Short mmCIF file of C-alpha atoms and ligand atoms in Angstrom, two decimals:
data_model
loop_
_atom_site.label_atom_id
_atom_site.label_comp_id
_atom_site.label_asym_id
_atom_site.label_seq_id
_atom_site.Cartn_x
_atom_site.Cartn_y
_atom_site.Cartn_z
CA MET A 10 -66.72 6.11 -110.25
CA GLU A 11 -66.87 9.31 -108.28
CA ASP A 12 -66.80 7.36 -105.00
CA LYS A 13 -63.47 5.83 -105.83
CA ARG A 14 -62.08 9.29 -106.52
CA MET A 15 -63.35 10.76 -103.22
CA VAL A 16 -60.76 8.93 -101.24
CA ASN A 17 -58.00 10.25 -103.43
CA LYS A 18 -59.36 13.76 -103.41
CA SER A 19 -59.45 14.02 -99.63
CA ALA A 20 -55.80 13.04 -99.52
CA GLN A 21 -54.99 15.64 -102.15
CA PHE A 22 -56.88 18.40 -100.36
CA LYS A 23 -54.68 18.06 -97.31
CA ASN A 24 -51.54 18.78 -99.27
CA MET A 25 -52.67 21.24 -101.86
CA ILE A 26 -50.50 24.13 -102.86
CA LYS A 27 -51.34 27.09 -105.03
CA HIS A 28 -48.01 27.70 -106.68
CA ILE A 29 -45.36 25.29 -107.78
CA ASP A 30 -42.67 27.59 -106.43
CA GLN A 31 -43.90 26.78 -102.91
CA VAL A 32 -42.38 23.34 -103.36
CA PRO A 33 -38.79 23.13 -102.13
CA GLU A 34 -36.43 23.15 -105.09
CA ASN A 35 -34.74 19.93 -104.07
CA VAL A 36 -38.08 18.10 -104.25
CA ILE A 37 -38.67 19.29 -107.82
CA LYS A 38 -35.10 18.55 -108.82
CA GLU A 39 -35.35 15.03 -107.43
CA GLU A 40 -38.49 14.38 -109.48
CA GLU A 41 -36.81 15.74 -112.59
CA ARG A 42 -33.72 13.67 -111.96
CA LEU A 43 -35.80 10.50 -111.72
CA THR A 44 -37.64 11.36 -114.92
CA ALA A 45 -34.47 12.20 -116.81
CA ALA A 46 -33.17 8.69 -116.02
CA SER A 47 -36.00 7.09 -117.98
CA PRO A 48 -34.95 5.13 -121.08
CA PHE A 49 -38.29 6.06 -122.65
CA ARG A 50 -37.88 9.86 -122.94
CA GLN A 51 -39.17 11.02 -126.29
CA LYS A 52 -37.02 12.95 -128.73
CA PHE A 53 -39.50 15.02 -130.73
CA HIS A 54 -42.74 14.74 -128.78
CA ILE A 55 -43.75 17.15 -126.04
CA GLU A 56 -43.37 15.65 -122.57
CA ALA A 57 -43.32 17.13 -119.09
CA LYS A 58 -40.03 17.39 -117.19
CA SER A 59 -41.72 15.24 -114.57
CA GLY A 60 -45.22 14.48 -113.31
CA PHE A 61 -48.42 13.85 -115.17
CA LEU A 62 -49.23 15.47 -118.52
CA ASN A 63 -52.66 15.15 -120.05
CA ASP A 64 -54.78 17.34 -122.36
CA PRO A 65 -53.41 19.99 -124.74
CA ASN A 66 -54.96 23.36 -123.86
CA GLY A 67 -54.99 26.91 -125.19
CA PHE A 68 -53.61 25.96 -128.61
CA SER A 69 -53.46 29.29 -130.43
CA PHE A 70 -51.43 31.78 -132.44
CA PHE A 71 -50.57 34.97 -130.57
CA ASN A 72 -47.94 37.66 -130.88
CA GLY A 73 -46.27 35.98 -133.85
CA LYS A 74 -46.02 32.54 -132.27
CA TYR A 75 -47.95 29.37 -131.66
CA HIS A 76 -48.84 28.94 -128.02
CA LEU A 77 -49.64 25.64 -126.46
CA PHE A 78 -50.34 24.60 -122.90
CA TYR A 79 -50.92 21.24 -121.32
CA GLN A 80 -52.60 19.92 -118.22
CA TRP A 81 -49.87 19.31 -115.70
CA THR A 82 -49.78 17.67 -112.26
CA PRO A 83 -46.06 17.91 -111.51
CA LEU A 84 -45.91 15.85 -108.34
CA ALA A 85 -48.49 13.26 -109.33
CA PHE A 86 -46.13 10.37 -108.61
CA LYS A 87 -44.46 11.71 -105.51
CA LYS A 88 -46.12 9.95 -102.63
CA ASP A 89 -44.07 11.13 -99.72
CA PRO A 90 -44.93 13.86 -98.97
CA SER A 91 -47.72 13.97 -101.53
CA ILE A 92 -48.18 17.54 -102.65
CA TRP A 93 -50.92 18.35 -105.10
CA HIS A 94 -50.60 21.12 -107.61
CA HIS A 95 -52.42 21.30 -110.89
CA GLY A 96 -52.33 23.78 -113.72
CA TRP A 97 -51.48 24.71 -117.30
CA TYR A 98 -47.88 24.46 -118.47
CA HIS A 99 -46.84 26.84 -121.24
CA LEU A 100 -44.84 26.33 -124.46
CA ALA A 101 -44.41 28.57 -127.50
CA SER A 102 -43.06 27.95 -130.98
CA SER A 103 -42.63 29.63 -134.32
CA ASP A 104 -42.78 26.36 -136.29
CA LEU A 105 -44.80 23.86 -134.19
CA VAL A 106 -41.69 21.67 -134.00
CA ASN A 107 -39.20 23.46 -131.72
CA TRP A 108 -40.88 24.53 -128.50
CA GLU A 109 -39.71 27.13 -126.05
CA ASP A 110 -40.32 26.16 -122.42
CA LEU A 111 -42.20 28.99 -120.72
CA GLY A 112 -42.88 27.14 -117.48
CA PRO A 113 -46.01 26.88 -115.33
CA ALA A 114 -48.76 29.23 -116.49
CA ILE A 115 -52.25 29.21 -114.98
CA GLU A 116 -52.20 27.67 -111.51
CA SER A 117 -54.96 26.61 -109.12
CA ASP A 118 -54.62 29.66 -106.90
CA SER A 119 -58.10 31.19 -106.84
CA PRO A 120 -61.32 30.16 -105.09
CA LEU A 121 -62.75 29.44 -108.54
CA ASP A 122 -60.19 26.80 -109.49
CA LYS A 123 -58.96 25.66 -106.11
CA HIS A 124 -59.39 21.95 -106.88
CA GLY A 125 -58.01 22.01 -110.38
CA THR A 126 -57.26 24.29 -113.32
CA TYR A 127 -58.92 22.05 -115.85
CA SER A 128 -58.87 22.09 -119.63
CA GLY A 129 -59.73 25.05 -121.80
CA SER A 130 -58.75 27.04 -124.83
CA ALA A 131 -57.40 30.40 -125.94
CA MET A 132 -57.90 32.99 -128.61
CA THR A 133 -56.16 36.22 -129.55
CA VAL A 134 -58.31 39.24 -128.74
CA ASN A 135 -56.72 42.58 -129.67
CA ASP A 136 -53.26 42.58 -128.14
CA LYS A 137 -53.86 39.83 -125.58
CA LEU A 138 -54.50 36.13 -125.44
CA PHE A 139 -57.85 35.35 -123.85
CA CYS A 140 -57.89 32.00 -122.05
CA ILE A 141 -61.03 30.27 -120.89
CA TYR A 142 -60.92 27.13 -118.76
CA THR A 143 -62.85 25.16 -116.20
CA GLY A 144 -62.08 25.81 -112.57
CA ASN A 145 -62.91 22.65 -110.71
CA THR A 146 -64.13 22.92 -107.13
CA TRP A 147 -65.73 20.46 -104.79
CA THR A 148 -68.43 21.38 -102.30
CA ASN A 149 -69.70 19.50 -99.26
CA THR A 150 -66.29 17.94 -98.78
CA GLN A 151 -66.97 17.47 -95.07
CA THR A 152 -69.85 15.13 -95.85
CA ASP A 153 -70.34 12.04 -97.92
CA ASP A 154 -72.28 14.06 -100.41
CA TRP A 155 -69.50 15.70 -102.38
CA ARG A 156 -70.51 17.63 -105.43
CA ARG A 157 -68.54 19.16 -108.24
CA LEU A 158 -69.09 22.88 -108.64
CA PRO A 159 -67.52 23.89 -111.93
CA TYR A 160 -66.75 27.50 -112.83
CA GLN A 161 -65.79 28.71 -116.28
CA VAL A 162 -62.93 31.08 -115.68
CA GLY A 163 -61.30 33.71 -117.89
CA ALA A 164 -57.67 34.87 -117.88
CA TRP A 165 -55.73 37.33 -120.02
CA MET A 166 -52.16 36.73 -121.08
CA ASP A 167 -50.14 39.73 -122.27
CA LYS A 168 -47.23 39.84 -124.71
CA LYS A 169 -44.80 39.18 -121.90
CA ASN A 170 -46.65 35.94 -121.11
CA ARG A 171 -47.99 37.31 -117.83
CA PHE A 172 -51.41 36.12 -116.72
CA GLU A 173 -54.22 37.95 -115.04
CA LYS A 174 -57.30 36.03 -114.05
CA ILE A 175 -60.73 37.60 -114.26
CA ASP A 176 -62.00 37.60 -110.65
CA LYS A 177 -65.61 36.81 -111.35
CA PRO A 178 -66.58 33.51 -112.96
CA LEU A 179 -67.72 33.76 -116.57
CA ILE A 180 -70.24 31.03 -115.81
CA THR A 181 -71.11 29.54 -112.44
CA ASP A 182 -72.14 25.92 -112.10
CA SER A 183 -73.58 23.62 -114.71
CA PHE A 184 -76.77 23.81 -116.78
CA SER A 185 -79.81 22.91 -114.67
CA ASP A 186 -80.42 19.71 -116.65
CA CYS A 187 -76.83 18.55 -116.15
CA THR A 188 -74.69 17.12 -113.37
CA GLY A 189 -71.50 18.83 -112.15
CA HIS A 190 -69.63 17.27 -115.07
CA PHE A 191 -69.51 20.39 -117.22
CA ARG A 192 -66.09 21.43 -118.51
CA ASP A 193 -63.44 22.07 -121.14
CA PRO A 194 -64.63 25.24 -122.95
CA LYS A 195 -63.37 25.60 -126.52
CA ILE A 196 -63.78 29.16 -127.74
CA TRP A 197 -64.36 30.53 -131.24
CA MET A 198 -65.82 33.61 -132.84
CA HIS A 199 -68.78 33.82 -135.18
CA ASP A 200 -70.41 37.00 -136.50
CA ASN A 201 -68.61 39.12 -133.90
CA ASN A 202 -69.84 36.95 -131.04
CA TYR A 203 -67.74 34.64 -128.91
CA TYR A 204 -69.00 31.12 -128.28
CA ALA A 205 -67.57 28.18 -126.42
CA VAL A 206 -68.61 24.56 -126.52
CA LEU A 207 -68.30 22.47 -123.35
CA GLY A 208 -68.60 18.80 -122.53
CA ALA A 209 -71.41 17.87 -120.18
CA GLN A 210 -73.37 15.10 -118.62
CA ARG A 211 -77.16 15.22 -118.56
CA ARG A 212 -78.95 14.29 -115.37
CA ASN A 213 -80.00 11.04 -117.05
CA LEU A 214 -76.25 10.26 -117.23
CA THR A 215 -75.83 10.68 -120.97
CA GLY A 216 -73.11 12.80 -122.54
CA THR A 217 -73.72 15.99 -124.48
CA ALA A 218 -72.24 19.34 -125.49
CA LYS A 219 -73.47 22.73 -124.28
CA ILE A 220 -72.82 26.15 -125.72
CA ILE A 221 -72.10 29.35 -123.83
CA LYS A 222 -72.02 32.77 -125.48
CA SER A 223 -70.40 36.04 -124.45
CA VAL A 224 -72.62 39.01 -123.74
CA GLY A 225 -71.03 42.33 -124.62
CA SER A 226 -67.57 42.59 -126.04
CA ASP A 227 -65.20 42.57 -123.06
CA LEU A 228 -65.53 38.80 -122.54
CA THR A 229 -66.24 39.09 -118.81
CA GLN A 230 -69.90 38.17 -119.08
CA TRP A 231 -71.24 35.04 -120.61
CA GLN A 232 -74.60 33.31 -120.76
CA LYS A 233 -75.62 29.67 -120.79
CA TYR A 234 -76.83 29.63 -124.38
CA GLY A 235 -78.11 26.08 -124.86
CA GLU A 236 -77.48 22.50 -125.81
CA LEU A 237 -75.88 21.62 -129.10
CA LYS A 238 -78.70 19.71 -130.78
CA THR A 239 -77.06 16.64 -132.25
CA ASP A 240 -78.77 13.46 -133.46
CA GLU A 241 -77.15 11.38 -130.73
CA LYS A 242 -78.99 11.25 -127.45
CA HIS A 243 -77.22 8.20 -126.04
CA LEU A 244 -73.56 8.30 -126.94
CA GLY A 245 -71.73 7.50 -123.72
CA TYR A 246 -72.15 9.03 -120.26
CA MET A 247 -69.92 12.09 -120.60
CA TRP A 248 -68.32 14.07 -123.42
CA GLU A 249 -64.97 15.65 -122.68
CA CYS A 250 -62.96 18.23 -124.61
CA PRO A 251 -65.40 19.12 -127.40
CA ASP A 252 -64.17 21.33 -130.23
CA TYR A 253 -66.40 22.86 -132.90
CA PHE A 254 -64.90 24.18 -136.14
CA GLU A 255 -65.67 24.46 -139.83
CA VAL A 256 -63.52 23.18 -142.68
CA ASP A 257 -64.51 23.67 -146.34
CA GLY A 258 -67.96 24.87 -145.32
CA GLN A 259 -68.68 21.80 -143.21
CA GLY A 260 -69.18 21.73 -139.45
CA VAL A 261 -67.16 19.37 -137.28
CA LEU A 262 -67.66 18.51 -133.63
CA LEU A 263 -64.60 16.65 -132.38
CA PHE A 264 -64.87 15.31 -128.83
CA SER A 265 -64.00 12.54 -126.41
CA PRO A 266 -67.08 10.60 -125.32
CA GLN A 267 -66.68 8.28 -122.35
CA GLY A 268 -68.57 5.05 -121.98
CA LEU A 269 -69.00 3.68 -125.51
CA PRO A 270 -69.12 -0.12 -125.44
CA ALA A 271 -66.66 -1.83 -127.79
CA LYS A 272 -68.21 -2.58 -131.17
CA GLY A 273 -66.30 -4.81 -133.61
CA ASP A 274 -62.94 -3.17 -134.28
CA HIS A 275 -64.11 0.11 -132.77
CA TYR A 276 -64.09 1.72 -129.32
CA ARG A 277 -61.52 -0.72 -127.98
CA ASN A 278 -59.83 1.83 -125.72
CA ILE A 279 -61.09 2.69 -122.26
CA TYR A 280 -62.33 6.07 -123.57
CA GLN A 281 -62.88 7.24 -127.13
CA THR A 282 -62.28 10.24 -129.37
CA GLY A 283 -64.19 10.93 -132.54
CA TYR A 284 -66.33 13.35 -134.46
CA PHE A 285 -69.53 14.31 -136.22
CA ILE A 286 -69.29 16.03 -139.62
CA GLY A 287 -72.29 17.86 -140.89
CA GLU A 288 -73.87 21.07 -142.02
CA PRO A 289 -72.57 24.21 -140.33
CA LEU A 290 -74.09 24.83 -136.92
CA ASN A 291 -77.32 26.84 -136.90
CA TYR A 292 -76.53 29.57 -134.37
CA ASP A 293 -80.18 30.47 -133.79
CA THR A 294 -81.51 27.02 -133.03
CA LEU A 295 -78.18 25.31 -132.15
CA GLU A 296 -79.18 22.51 -134.49
CA PHE A 297 -76.29 20.52 -135.90
CA LYS A 298 -77.24 18.01 -138.60
CA HIS A 299 -74.52 15.48 -138.99
CA GLU A 300 -73.35 12.08 -140.14
CA LYS A 301 -72.86 9.22 -137.72
CA PHE A 302 -70.13 9.39 -135.04
CA LYS A 303 -66.74 8.25 -136.34
CA GLU A 304 -63.77 7.30 -134.20
CA LEU A 305 -60.74 9.39 -135.14
CA ASP A 306 -57.71 7.30 -134.29
CA ALA A 307 -57.38 3.53 -134.69
CA GLY A 308 -54.59 3.09 -132.14
CA PHE A 309 -54.33 2.64 -128.40
CA ASP A 310 -53.37 6.00 -126.90
CA PHE A 311 -55.25 9.01 -128.15
CA TYR A 312 -57.54 11.36 -126.26
CA ALA A 313 -58.65 14.93 -125.59
CA THR A 314 -57.85 16.55 -128.94
CA GLN A 315 -57.60 20.27 -129.47
CA THR A 316 -57.42 22.13 -132.79
CA MET A 317 -56.54 25.63 -133.93
CA GLU A 318 -56.61 27.46 -137.23
CA ALA A 319 -53.07 28.32 -138.32
CA PRO A 320 -52.47 31.75 -139.88
CA ASP A 321 -52.43 30.09 -143.32
CA GLY A 322 -55.86 28.55 -142.76
CA ARG A 323 -54.85 24.97 -141.96
CA ARG A 324 -56.78 23.23 -139.17
CA ILE A 325 -54.12 21.74 -136.91
CA MET A 326 -54.77 19.23 -134.18
CA LEU A 327 -52.88 17.84 -131.24
CA ALA A 328 -54.00 15.22 -128.78
CA TRP A 329 -52.93 13.74 -125.51
CA PHE A 330 -50.90 10.69 -126.60
CA GLY A 331 -52.36 8.76 -123.70
CA ILE A 332 -55.59 7.96 -121.91
CA SER A 333 -56.58 8.20 -118.27
CA GLU A 334 -56.52 5.23 -115.97
CA ILE A 335 -53.73 3.53 -117.93
CA ASP A 336 -50.65 2.81 -115.86
CA TYR A 337 -47.85 3.68 -118.31
CA PRO A 338 -44.43 2.10 -117.65
CA THR A 339 -42.95 5.59 -117.24
CA THR A 340 -44.74 6.14 -113.92
CA LYS A 341 -41.80 4.28 -112.37
CA TYR A 342 -39.76 7.33 -113.40
CA HIS A 343 -42.38 9.69 -111.96
CA TYR A 344 -43.86 10.95 -115.21
CA SER A 345 -46.52 10.01 -117.68
CA GLY A 346 -47.98 11.30 -120.92
CA CYS A 347 -46.90 13.18 -124.00
CA LEU A 348 -48.65 14.96 -126.86
CA THR A 349 -49.02 13.57 -130.38
CA ILE A 350 -47.24 15.20 -133.29
CA PRO A 351 -49.32 18.07 -134.70
CA ARG A 352 -51.54 16.86 -137.52
CA GLU A 353 -53.41 18.73 -140.20
CA LEU A 354 -57.08 17.85 -140.54
CA ILE A 355 -58.61 17.64 -143.99
CA ILE A 356 -62.16 16.67 -144.91
CA LYS A 357 -62.75 14.20 -147.71
CA ASP A 358 -66.01 12.37 -148.40
CA LYS A 359 -67.42 13.38 -145.01
CA LYS A 360 -64.41 11.92 -143.19
CA LEU A 361 -61.56 13.61 -141.38
CA LEU A 362 -58.15 12.75 -142.76
CA GLN A 363 -55.08 13.33 -140.60
CA ARG A 364 -51.69 14.29 -142.05
CA PRO A 365 -48.45 15.05 -140.22
CA ILE A 366 -47.86 18.79 -140.59
CA ARG A 367 -45.28 19.74 -143.23
CA GLU A 368 -43.14 21.61 -140.64
CA LEU A 369 -42.05 18.23 -139.26
CA LYS A 370 -39.78 17.89 -142.31
CA SER A 371 -37.29 20.07 -140.45
CA LEU A 372 -36.61 17.12 -138.12
CA ARG A 373 -35.20 15.07 -141.00
CA LYS A 374 -31.52 14.16 -140.87
CA LYS A 375 -29.93 11.38 -142.89
CA GLU A 376 -32.07 10.26 -145.83
CA THR A 377 -32.13 6.71 -147.21
CA GLN A 378 -33.94 5.82 -150.42
CA ILE A 379 -35.64 2.45 -150.58
CA ASN A 380 -36.66 0.48 -153.63
CA LEU A 381 -36.93 -3.13 -152.52
CA LEU A 382 -38.58 -6.36 -153.45
CA ILE A 383 -39.57 -8.15 -150.27
CA ASP A 384 -40.08 -11.92 -150.23
CA ASP A 385 -41.38 -14.29 -147.60
CA SER A 386 -38.19 -14.44 -145.55
CA MET A 387 -38.16 -12.12 -142.59
CA SER A 388 -35.52 -9.60 -143.62
CA GLU A 389 -33.95 -6.69 -141.86
CA LEU A 390 -34.25 -3.30 -143.46
CA ASN A 391 -30.62 -2.31 -143.49
CA LEU A 392 -30.73 1.05 -141.82
CA THR A 393 -28.62 3.25 -139.66
CA GLY A 394 -29.54 1.83 -136.27
CA MET A 395 -31.20 5.06 -135.15
CA VAL A 396 -34.50 4.39 -133.44
CA THR A 397 -36.10 7.75 -134.16
CA GLN A 398 -37.15 7.66 -137.78
CA GLU A 399 -39.68 8.77 -140.34
CA LEU A 400 -40.70 6.24 -142.98
CA ASP A 401 -42.60 7.35 -146.04
CA PHE A 402 -43.19 4.70 -148.67
CA GLU A 403 -45.63 2.91 -150.86
CA VAL A 404 -46.18 -0.84 -150.60
CA ASP A 405 -47.21 -2.53 -153.80
CA LEU A 406 -49.06 -5.73 -152.97
CA SER A 407 -50.19 -6.60 -156.49
CA LEU A 408 -48.29 -9.91 -156.28
CA ALA A 409 -48.65 -10.46 -152.53
CA GLU A 410 -51.35 -11.21 -149.98
CA LYS A 411 -49.89 -9.60 -146.88
CA PHE A 412 -47.12 -7.26 -145.91
CA VAL A 413 -45.63 -7.40 -142.42
CA LEU A 414 -43.67 -4.51 -140.94
CA ASP A 415 -41.95 -5.05 -137.59
CA LEU A 416 -40.88 -1.79 -135.97
CA ARG A 417 -38.57 -1.45 -132.96
CA ALA A 418 -37.51 -5.07 -133.28
CA ASP A 419 -34.62 -6.85 -131.56
CA GLN A 420 -31.96 -8.85 -133.44
CA GLU A 421 -33.96 -12.10 -133.32
CA ASN A 422 -37.16 -10.23 -134.07
CA SER A 423 -38.81 -11.87 -131.09
CA HIS A 424 -39.88 -8.43 -129.86
CA HIS A 425 -41.39 -5.80 -132.14
CA THR A 426 -44.44 -3.66 -132.80
CA ARG A 427 -46.10 -5.31 -135.77
CA LEU A 428 -48.16 -3.79 -138.55
CA ILE A 429 -49.83 -6.19 -140.96
CA ILE A 430 -51.42 -5.07 -144.20
CA ASP A 431 -53.82 -7.70 -145.41
CA LYS A 432 -54.85 -7.19 -149.04
CA GLU A 433 -57.49 -9.89 -149.11
CA LYS A 434 -59.19 -8.75 -145.95
CA GLN A 435 -58.59 -5.07 -146.83
CA ALA A 436 -57.43 -4.53 -143.28
CA CYS A 437 -54.53 -3.13 -141.28
CA ILE A 438 -53.65 -4.63 -137.94
CA LEU A 439 -51.34 -3.14 -135.34
CA SER A 440 -50.13 -5.42 -132.58
CA ARG A 441 -48.14 -4.49 -129.53
CA LYS A 442 -48.32 -8.01 -128.11
CA ASP A 443 -44.51 -8.26 -128.27
CA SER A 444 -43.64 -4.57 -128.13
CA GLY A 445 -41.44 -4.69 -125.03
CA VAL A 446 -42.55 -3.66 -121.54
CA MET A 447 -46.21 -4.65 -121.35
CA PHE A 448 -49.03 -2.43 -120.04
CA ALA A 449 -52.77 -1.87 -120.51
CA GLU A 450 -53.13 -5.47 -121.68
CA LYS A 451 -56.63 -5.65 -120.32
CA TYR A 452 -57.74 -3.41 -123.19
CA GLY A 453 -56.24 -5.80 -125.73
CA THR A 454 -52.93 -5.81 -127.57
CA GLU A 455 -54.22 -5.48 -131.11
CA ARG A 456 -56.11 -2.83 -133.08
CA ARG A 457 -57.60 -3.34 -136.52
CA ARG A 458 -59.16 -1.20 -139.22
CA GLN A 459 -60.63 -1.84 -142.64
CA VAL A 460 -58.75 0.06 -145.33
CA LYS A 461 -59.94 0.12 -148.92
CA PHE A 462 -57.11 -0.15 -151.44
CA GLN A 463 -56.37 -1.81 -154.78
CA GLU A 464 -52.75 -2.82 -154.97
CA LYS A 465 -50.73 -0.03 -153.53
CA LEU A 466 -50.95 1.53 -150.12
CA HIS A 467 -49.10 4.52 -148.76
CA LEU A 468 -47.55 4.37 -145.27
CA HIS A 469 -46.15 7.37 -143.43
CA ILE A 470 -44.71 6.52 -140.03
CA PHE A 471 -43.12 8.49 -137.19
CA ILE A 472 -41.12 6.46 -134.70
CA ASP A 473 -39.96 8.12 -131.51
CA VAL A 474 -38.21 6.52 -128.53
CA SER A 475 -41.49 5.25 -127.05
CA SER A 476 -44.18 5.72 -129.67
CA VAL A 477 -45.28 5.04 -133.23
CA GLU A 478 -47.74 7.06 -135.29
CA ILE A 479 -48.76 5.32 -138.49
CA PHE A 480 -50.62 7.26 -141.19
CA ILE A 481 -52.19 4.99 -143.80
CA GLY A 482 -53.39 5.88 -147.29
CA LYS A 483 -54.13 9.57 -147.45
CA GLY A 484 -54.52 9.72 -143.68
CA GLU A 485 -57.90 7.99 -143.53
CA VAL A 486 -56.57 5.53 -140.95
CA VAL A 487 -54.07 6.49 -138.26
CA PHE A 488 -52.75 4.28 -135.50
CA SER A 489 -51.20 6.08 -132.53
CA ALA A 490 -49.51 3.83 -130.01
CA ARG A 491 -47.17 4.31 -127.10
CA ILE A 492 -44.69 1.45 -126.93
CA PHE A 493 -41.94 0.75 -124.42
CA PRO A 494 -39.31 -1.35 -126.20
CA ASN A 495 -36.21 -2.72 -124.55
CA GLU A 496 -32.96 -0.99 -125.39
CA ASP A 497 -31.88 -3.63 -127.91
CA GLN A 498 -35.02 -3.13 -130.00
CA THR A 499 -33.52 -0.85 -132.62
CA LYS A 500 -34.26 -2.66 -135.87
CA ILE A 501 -36.91 -2.92 -138.55
CA PHE A 502 -37.89 -6.17 -140.26
CA VAL A 503 -40.15 -6.72 -143.24
CA GLN A 504 -41.80 -9.75 -144.78
CA SER A 505 -44.17 -10.39 -147.64
CA ILE A 506 -46.61 -13.27 -147.56
CA GLY A 507 -48.16 -14.99 -150.60
CA GLY A 508 -45.76 -13.42 -153.13
CA GLU A 509 -43.44 -10.44 -153.30
CA SER A 510 -44.21 -6.92 -152.15
CA HIS A 511 -42.48 -3.91 -153.61
CA LEU A 512 -41.50 -0.98 -151.38
CA VAL A 513 -40.59 2.40 -152.81
CA GLY A 514 -39.93 5.46 -150.73
CA LYS A 515 -37.68 7.12 -148.20
CA ILE A 516 -36.56 6.80 -144.63
CA TRP A 517 -35.06 9.58 -142.56
CA ASP A 518 -33.29 9.55 -139.23
CA LEU A 519 -34.92 12.06 -136.99
C1 LIG B 606 -59.72 15.01 -119.99
C2 LIG B 606 -60.00 15.73 -118.67
C3 LIG B 606 -60.83 16.97 -118.90
C4 LIG B 606 -60.45 17.81 -117.72
C5 LIG B 606 -59.00 17.50 -117.55
C6 LIG B 606 -58.48 17.58 -116.15
O1 LIG B 606 -58.60 14.22 -119.94
O2 LIG B 606 -60.63 14.85 -117.76
O3 LIG B 606 -62.21 16.72 -119.03
O4 LIG B 606 -60.67 19.16 -117.94
O5 LIG B 606 -58.81 16.20 -118.06
O6 LIG B 606 -57.09 17.40 -116.14
#
C-alpha cells in the first residue's frame, strides 16, 4: 500500500506550501467557484468550501463555544499546478448547528509536521485550548526506503483563536514495537494527569492502541506510557482515530480499524469504525476488559469518529461522512467529504446507541403531521417538495410483513434510496442501487442489519441534499449514506407488503 502512495508523495513534495495564503487568490477562488456550482452541496452538514475534507479534529468546548476542526487538503483536486497544503480548518458554534467559519488553523509549517498536520484532539486547559496532533514526516525520501517519522505535536490556541505551536515534539517517533503508523492522539484527563490514546500498527502488522501520558503539568513533556491491553490481538492491520471515554461508569474505546474482512452483514465498507465497551481502564496496568468489537454504523460512509463531553455531560460524536479511497461524485467539482450530524452516544445493554442531538430541532421549518394507513400500492407521501427533511415516525407492522420507504425518488420512482423493514426476517436493508449517480459500487450497493422488534419500529431520518442518516429503534441501528440523486429526485414513496402498515409521526422541512 505504501508503495503506491510513494509516487503520489514525491509529486506532492515538489509543490508543498506551508501556508494557504501563499496560494494566489485567483487559484483559491477558482476552486471555490467550481465547488459552489455542485448540485450536491449540503444544506446542514459541514463541508469544505473546496478541496478534501476528512476527519473531525479538536472537538471541544472552549471560551463559551464548541470548537471543531477538520482535516483539510484545499487543493486536493487541482492538478495543474498541483499545490499541496494540509492542515486543520476551524469552526466554532454555540449550538452545534450553526457554525462560524474561522478559516485555516494549524498548518503544516514546521519541521515536525512538514508532510502533514494529521488528526488530533483538543482540551481546555486554564484559559487556553491545548491541541495535540500528529505531525507526519517522511525520511529517506531520496531513496526507495521511505519511512514515516511521526511526531506528536502540541499547540496552544488563545481566546482570540491564535495558535502557537510548541517547538519541541511531545513524543518523537513510534513505540519500538510498532511501525511508523502511529497517530491521531485523543487527549483526556484522569486524576490530574493527561493521557492520550493513539492508533498504531505493531511490527507484526496488526493494529493496536498505545497510550502516552504527560509528565509534569505544563503539557510540554510526555512519555510513551504503554499499550492499551485489549483482548483483541488480531483485529485488522492498523487502528486509526481511537477515542477512549467513560459513560455511566463503563469504558469505551471507539476507533477505526483497517483491514477487517467482510463477515456476513458486517464490515462491508473498505474500512471500519466500531468500539469495545467494558470495565473502566485500569490506569496502572493499562488493562481494558471488554466485550467483543461492535461496528458502530450500518451504512456506507462513516469513519474516523471523534467525541467530546458537552458542558451538560452528554457524550457527543461526529464522524467523517466518508471513507478514504472512495471516489465521490463531487470530486468533479473539486471537493469531497462532509461531517455527519452530531450524535449523542448512550450506552444500553453494553451497546452504544446513537441519537441526533436535540439542538438539531432548531433546523425545523414547516411541520407536517402524518397518520396514514399504507397499502401495497406504491404511494407518494404528499409533501412539500423540499428535499431537505427530517422524518420522525413509528411504523406499525402488526398487519404487514414489510414496509418500503423510498427516499429521494423521482416521479416514476425508478430512482430512489430504498429502506426496507422486514418484520419476518427482523432486518432493515438500505439500498442505494438506484440512488442516482453511482459510485463505490465495488463495495456493494446494499447494507443490512438485524433489528429486533415486535410490531412497531421507530424511524428518525435526516435527509440532506446528498445524504441520508437513518436512526432505527432507539438508535441501536444507524445507516449513514452519501447519495447523489438527480435533480428530479425530490419525492418520497411508501409501500406496505403483506398487509397494511400504519405510520404515525411528523415530517419537517429543514
Ligand atoms: C484517517 C486518517 C488519520 C490521519 C488523517 C490524515 O482518515 O488517515 O489516521 O491522521 O486521516 O488526514
